[in-house]
Amino acid sequence: MRLPLDVFLLFLFVISVLAACSPTGSSGDSASSPTSDQRKAGAGEPAQGRINGQGWVFRSGRAYFKKYQTNYLIVQLWNEDNVAPCKEKKGSTLQVRLTAPKGLATWNISPDDPFNSLLSIFFSDLNLRPQPRDNMKADQGEITFTSIDKHFVGGYIAGYFQNPKVGSTRVVGDFLVPLCQ
């Protein structure tokens, strides 16, 4: 006995839908690691990337209140270990400095507002000539503070700087630094 064509097509459609909706394995079997653009605050990935074309991974740093504006934090991130970050004068050759309001929130740096000095991410390569020290201000990015207490500041940074005269500059990931008085 042969099925009519319309019943056969309906049968194939139902089988296709059931096959598409059924799980193909246990959860986690095919989990893929997120790309750096997919990372979000608190993902546990230390801040890392490139500054002036050179590899950079967060190792230490510090946070302190902006002079005369205690509602703003300045966070310096270094790619070298430092046992006394609150006493450090210079930091590492390659470093990141960010400024944002003190608060558990996320702020975006936009190319539409390049003159906002109270919200910024600066990348520094102290070997780059000519100076100034803060030679690369992020064109776009994100700053998130996930924890602030009297001892530590934790957060997430995603900053990007593009200029044909400077090597690739991009840092993304989490940080935790002491809050210096």
mmCIF file of C-alpha atoms in Angstrom:
data_model
loop_
_atom_site.group_PDB
_atom_site.id
_atom_site.type_symbol
_atom_site.label_atom_id
_atom_site.label_comp_id
_atom_site.label_asym_id
_atom_site.label_seq_id
_atom_site.Cartn_x
_atom_site.Cartn_y
_atom_site.Cartn_z
ATOM 1 C CA MET A 1 0.000 0.000 0.000
ATOM 2 C CA ARG A 2 1.316 3.392 -0.994
ATOM 3 C CA LEU A 3 0.900 6.642 0.983
ATOM 4 C CA PRO A 4 -0.508 9.656 -0.833
ATOM 5 C CA LEU A 5 2.158 12.240 -1.662
ATOM 6 C CA ASP A 6 0.779 14.914 0.688
ATOM 7 C CA VAL A 7 0.716 12.475 3.653
ATOM 8 C CA PHE A 8 4.282 11.355 2.827
ATOM 9 C CA LEU A 9 5.533 14.971 2.700
ATOM 10 C CA LEU A 10 3.783 15.749 5.989
ATOM 11 C CA PHE A 11 5.427 12.673 7.529
ATOM 12 C CA LEU A 12 8.889 13.812 6.323
ATOM 13 C CA PHE A 13 8.271 17.318 7.695
ATOM 14 C CA VAL A 14 7.297 16.008 11.152
ATOM 15 C CA ILE A 15 10.356 13.710 11.257
ATOM 16 C CA SER A 16 12.607 16.650 10.255
ATOM 17 C CA VAL A 17 11.214 18.894 12.981
ATOM 18 C CA LEU A 18 11.582 16.178 15.623
ATOM 19 C CA ALA A 19 15.161 15.489 14.563
ATOM 20 C CA ALA A 20 16.052 19.182 14.684
ATOM 21 C CA CYS A 21 14.575 19.608 18.177
ATOM 22 C CA SER A 22 16.074 16.520 19.782
ATOM 23 C CA PRO A 23 19.319 16.842 21.745
ATOM 24 C CA THR A 24 22.386 15.346 20.115
ATOM 25 C CA GLY A 25 24.373 14.681 23.266
ATOM 26 C CA SER A 26 24.780 15.652 26.882
ATOM 27 C CA SER A 27 25.209 19.298 27.701
ATOM 28 C CA GLY A 28 28.834 20.379 27.634
ATOM 29 C CA ASP A 29 29.915 17.754 25.085
ATOM 30 C CA SER A 30 30.421 20.322 22.372
ATOM 31 C CA ALA A 31 31.074 23.435 24.406
ATOM 32 C CA SER A 32 33.416 25.764 22.596
ATOM 33 C CA SER A 33 35.691 28.224 24.306
ATOM 34 C CA PRO A 34 34.611 31.820 23.815
ATOM 35 C CA THR A 35 36.642 34.106 21.624
ATOM 36 C CA SER A 36 38.137 37.198 23.200
ATOM 37 C CA ASP A 37 35.309 39.329 21.821
ATOM 38 C CA GLN A 38 32.738 37.111 23.567
ATOM 39 C CA ARG A 39 34.328 37.314 27.016
ATOM 40 C CA LYS A 40 32.383 39.233 29.581
ATOM 41 C CA ALA A 41 33.085 40.611 33.040
ATOM 42 C CA GLY A 42 33.829 37.939 35.600
ATOM 43 C CA ALA A 43 34.669 35.225 33.067
ATOM 44 C CA GLY A 44 37.931 34.586 34.928
ATOM 45 C CA GLU A 45 40.223 35.367 32.012
ATOM 46 C CA PRO A 46 42.985 37.759 33.088
ATOM 47 C CA ALA A 47 43.249 40.922 31.016
ATOM 48 C CA GLN A 48 45.482 40.241 28.035
ATOM 49 C CA GLY A 49 46.161 41.311 24.490
ATOM 50 C CA ARG A 50 48.679 43.492 22.667
ATOM 51 C CA ILE A 51 50.093 46.957 23.275
ATOM 52 C CA ASN A 52 51.938 48.497 20.340
ATOM 53 C CA GLY A 53 52.089 45.047 18.723
ATOM 54 C CA GLN A 54 53.704 43.398 21.768
ATOM 55 C CA GLY A 55 52.035 40.646 23.797
ATOM 56 C CA TRP A 56 50.658 41.785 27.148
ATOM 57 C CA VAL A 57 49.158 39.791 30.079
ATOM 58 C CA PHE A 58 47.976 41.362 33.361
ATOM 59 C CA ARG A 59 50.246 40.377 36.284
ATOM 60 C CA SER A 60 49.831 43.153 38.882
ATOM 61 C CA GLY A 61 48.630 46.696 39.337
ATOM 62 C CA ARG A 62 46.918 49.104 41.685
ATOM 63 C CA ALA A 63 43.908 51.367 42.085
ATOM 64 C CA TYR A 64 43.636 54.737 43.779
ATOM 65 C CA PHE A 65 41.234 57.649 43.928
ATOM 66 C CA LYS A 66 41.682 60.501 41.481
ATOM 67 C CA LYS A 67 43.189 63.502 43.221
ATOM 68 C CA TYR A 68 40.501 65.956 44.334
ATOM 69 C CA GLN A 69 37.762 63.693 42.924
ATOM 70 C CA THR A 70 37.298 60.758 45.290
ATOM 71 C CA ASN A 71 34.298 59.518 43.324
ATOM 72 C CA TYR A 72 36.637 58.492 40.445
ATOM 73 C CA LEU A 73 39.089 55.585 40.435
ATOM 74 C CA ILE A 74 42.323 55.275 38.503
ATOM 75 C CA VAL A 75 43.464 51.703 37.884
ATOM 76 C CA GLN A 76 46.930 50.856 36.573
ATOM 77 C CA LEU A 77 47.536 47.384 35.131
ATOM 78 C CA TRP A 78 51.040 46.016 34.549
ATOM 79 C CA ASN A 79 52.410 42.963 32.803
ATOM 80 C CA GLU A 80 55.090 42.411 35.465
ATOM 81 C CA ASP A 81 54.740 41.116 39.016
ATOM 82 C CA ASN A 82 55.172 43.697 41.749
ATOM 83 C CA VAL A 83 55.231 42.770 45.443
ATOM 84 C CA ALA A 84 54.498 46.342 46.611
ATOM 85 C CA PRO A 85 52.234 47.865 43.948
ATOM 86 C CA CYS A 86 51.094 50.742 46.161
ATOM 87 C CA LYS A 87 54.710 51.929 46.470
ATOM 88 C CA GLU A 88 55.613 51.443 42.798
ATOM 89 C CA LYS A 89 56.635 54.638 41.000
ATOM 90 C CA LYS A 90 56.789 53.601 37.339
ATOM 91 C CA GLY A 91 55.036 50.258 36.725
ATOM 92 C CA SER A 92 55.934 48.065 33.758
ATOM 93 C CA THR A 93 57.150 49.216 30.354
ATOM 94 C CA LEU A 94 53.830 48.190 28.803
ATOM 95 C CA GLN A 95 50.817 49.175 30.877
ATOM 96 C CA VAL A 96 47.161 50.114 30.884
ATOM 97 C CA ARG A 97 45.585 52.929 32.901
ATOM 98 C CA LEU A 98 41.859 53.398 33.174
ATOM 99 C CA THR A 99 39.744 56.071 34.828
ATOM 100 C CA ALA A 100 36.058 55.666 35.661
ATOM 101 C CA PRO A 101 33.540 56.640 38.336
ATOM 102 C CA LYS A 102 33.698 54.665 41.572
ATOM 103 C CA GLY A 103 30.722 52.317 41.374
ATOM 104 C CA LEU A 104 29.694 48.808 40.432
ATOM 105 C CA ALA A 105 28.698 49.549 36.869
ATOM 106 C CA THR A 106 29.806 49.410 33.235
ATOM 107 C CA TRP A 107 30.934 52.417 31.189
ATOM 108 C CA ASN A 108 31.494 52.483 27.453
ATOM 109 C CA ILE A 109 34.164 54.461 25.695
ATOM 110 C CA SER A 110 32.891 55.626 22.365
ATOM 111 C CA PRO A 111 34.581 57.193 19.355
ATOM 112 C CA ASP A 112 31.676 59.658 19.418
ATOM 113 C CA ASP A 113 33.047 61.225 22.627
ATOM 114 C CA PRO A 114 36.864 61.376 22.263
ATOM 115 C CA PHE A 115 37.328 64.240 24.743
ATOM 116 C CA ASN A 116 35.770 62.633 27.832
ATOM 117 C CA SER A 117 38.823 62.696 30.134
ATOM 118 C CA LEU A 118 36.883 61.455 33.165
ATOM 119 C CA LEU A 119 36.265 58.120 31.442
ATOM 120 C CA SER A 120 39.299 56.739 29.656
ATOM 121 C CA ILE A 121 41.615 53.837 28.896
ATOM 122 C CA PHE A 122 45.234 54.682 28.115
ATOM 123 C CA PHE A 123 47.805 52.217 26.787
ATOM 124 C CA SER A 124 51.461 53.018 27.390
ATOM 125 C CA ASP A 125 54.665 51.736 25.850
ATOM 126 C CA LEU A 126 57.421 53.555 27.733
ATOM 127 C CA ASN A 127 59.934 52.563 25.057
ATOM 128 C CA LEU A 128 57.929 54.273 22.309
ATOM 129 C CA ARG A 129 59.539 57.469 21.047
ATOM 130 C CA PRO A 130 58.515 60.239 21.100
ATOM 131 C CA GLN A 131 56.682 60.258 24.403
ATOM 132 C CA PRO A 132 54.305 61.385 26.210
ATOM 133 C CA ARG A 133 53.859 58.490 28.564
ATOM 134 C CA ASP A 134 50.121 58.208 27.856
ATOM 135 C CA ASN A 135 50.518 57.929 24.135
ATOM 136 C CA MET A 136 47.561 55.739 23.140
ATOM 137 C CA LYS A 137 44.032 56.605 24.307
ATOM 138 C CA ALA A 138 41.464 53.903 23.541
ATOM 139 C CA ASP A 139 39.207 54.725 20.599
ATOM 140 C CA GLN A 140 36.536 52.454 21.990
ATOM 141 C CA GLY A 141 36.099 50.121 24.909
ATOM 142 C CA GLU A 142 34.382 49.145 28.099
ATOM 143 C CA ILE A 143 35.248 49.464 31.773
ATOM 144 C CA THR A 144 33.348 47.454 34.378
ATOM 145 C CA PHE A 145 33.936 47.477 38.119
ATOM 146 C CA THR A 146 32.629 44.204 39.568
ATOM 147 C CA SER A 147 33.878 44.683 43.135
ATOM 148 C CA ILE A 148 35.147 47.610 45.185
ATOM 149 C CA ASP A 149 35.966 47.423 48.880
ATOM 150 C CA LYS A 150 38.486 49.089 51.179
ATOM 151 C CA HIS A 151 41.247 46.674 50.085
ATOM 152 C CA PHE A 152 40.653 45.676 46.439
ATOM 153 C CA VAL A 153 39.116 46.735 43.119
ATOM 154 C CA GLY A 154 38.039 44.071 40.639
ATOM 155 C CA GLY A 155 36.716 44.500 37.169
ATOM 156 C CA TYR A 156 36.799 43.965 33.443
ATOM 157 C CA ILE A 157 38.381 45.946 30.633
ATOM 158 C CA ALA A 158 37.988 45.823 26.874
ATOM 159 C CA GLY A 159 39.984 48.561 25.171
ATOM 160 C CA TYR A 160 41.036 49.141 21.565
ATOM 161 C CA PHE A 161 43.362 51.688 19.949
ATOM 162 C CA GLN A 162 43.930 51.963 16.204
ATOM 163 C CA ASN A 163 46.572 54.024 14.473
ATOM 164 C CA PRO A 164 48.618 53.017 11.420
ATOM 165 C CA LYS A 165 51.784 54.417 13.063
ATOM 166 C CA VAL A 166 51.436 52.175 16.148
ATOM 167 C CA GLY A 167 51.291 48.392 16.382
ATOM 168 C CA SER A 168 48.114 46.513 17.230
ATOM 169 C CA THR A 169 46.762 47.646 20.611
ATOM 170 C CA ARG A 170 43.926 45.738 22.236
ATOM 171 C CA VAL A 171 43.426 44.452 25.814
ATOM 172 C CA VAL A 172 40.460 42.414 27.058
ATOM 173 C CA GLY A 173 39.796 40.597 30.345
ATOM 174 C CA ASP A 174 39.464 40.703 34.119
ATOM 175 C CA PHE A 175 41.650 42.270 36.802
ATOM 176 C CA LEU A 176 41.882 42.442 40.598
ATOM 177 C CA VAL A 177 44.210 45.021 42.170
ATOM 178 C CA PRO A 178 44.782 46.494 45.630
ATOM 179 C CA LEU A 179 43.131 49.809 46.465
ATOM 180 C CA CYS A 180 45.956 52.091 47.604
ATOM 181 C CA GLN A 181 45.375 54.954 50.030
#
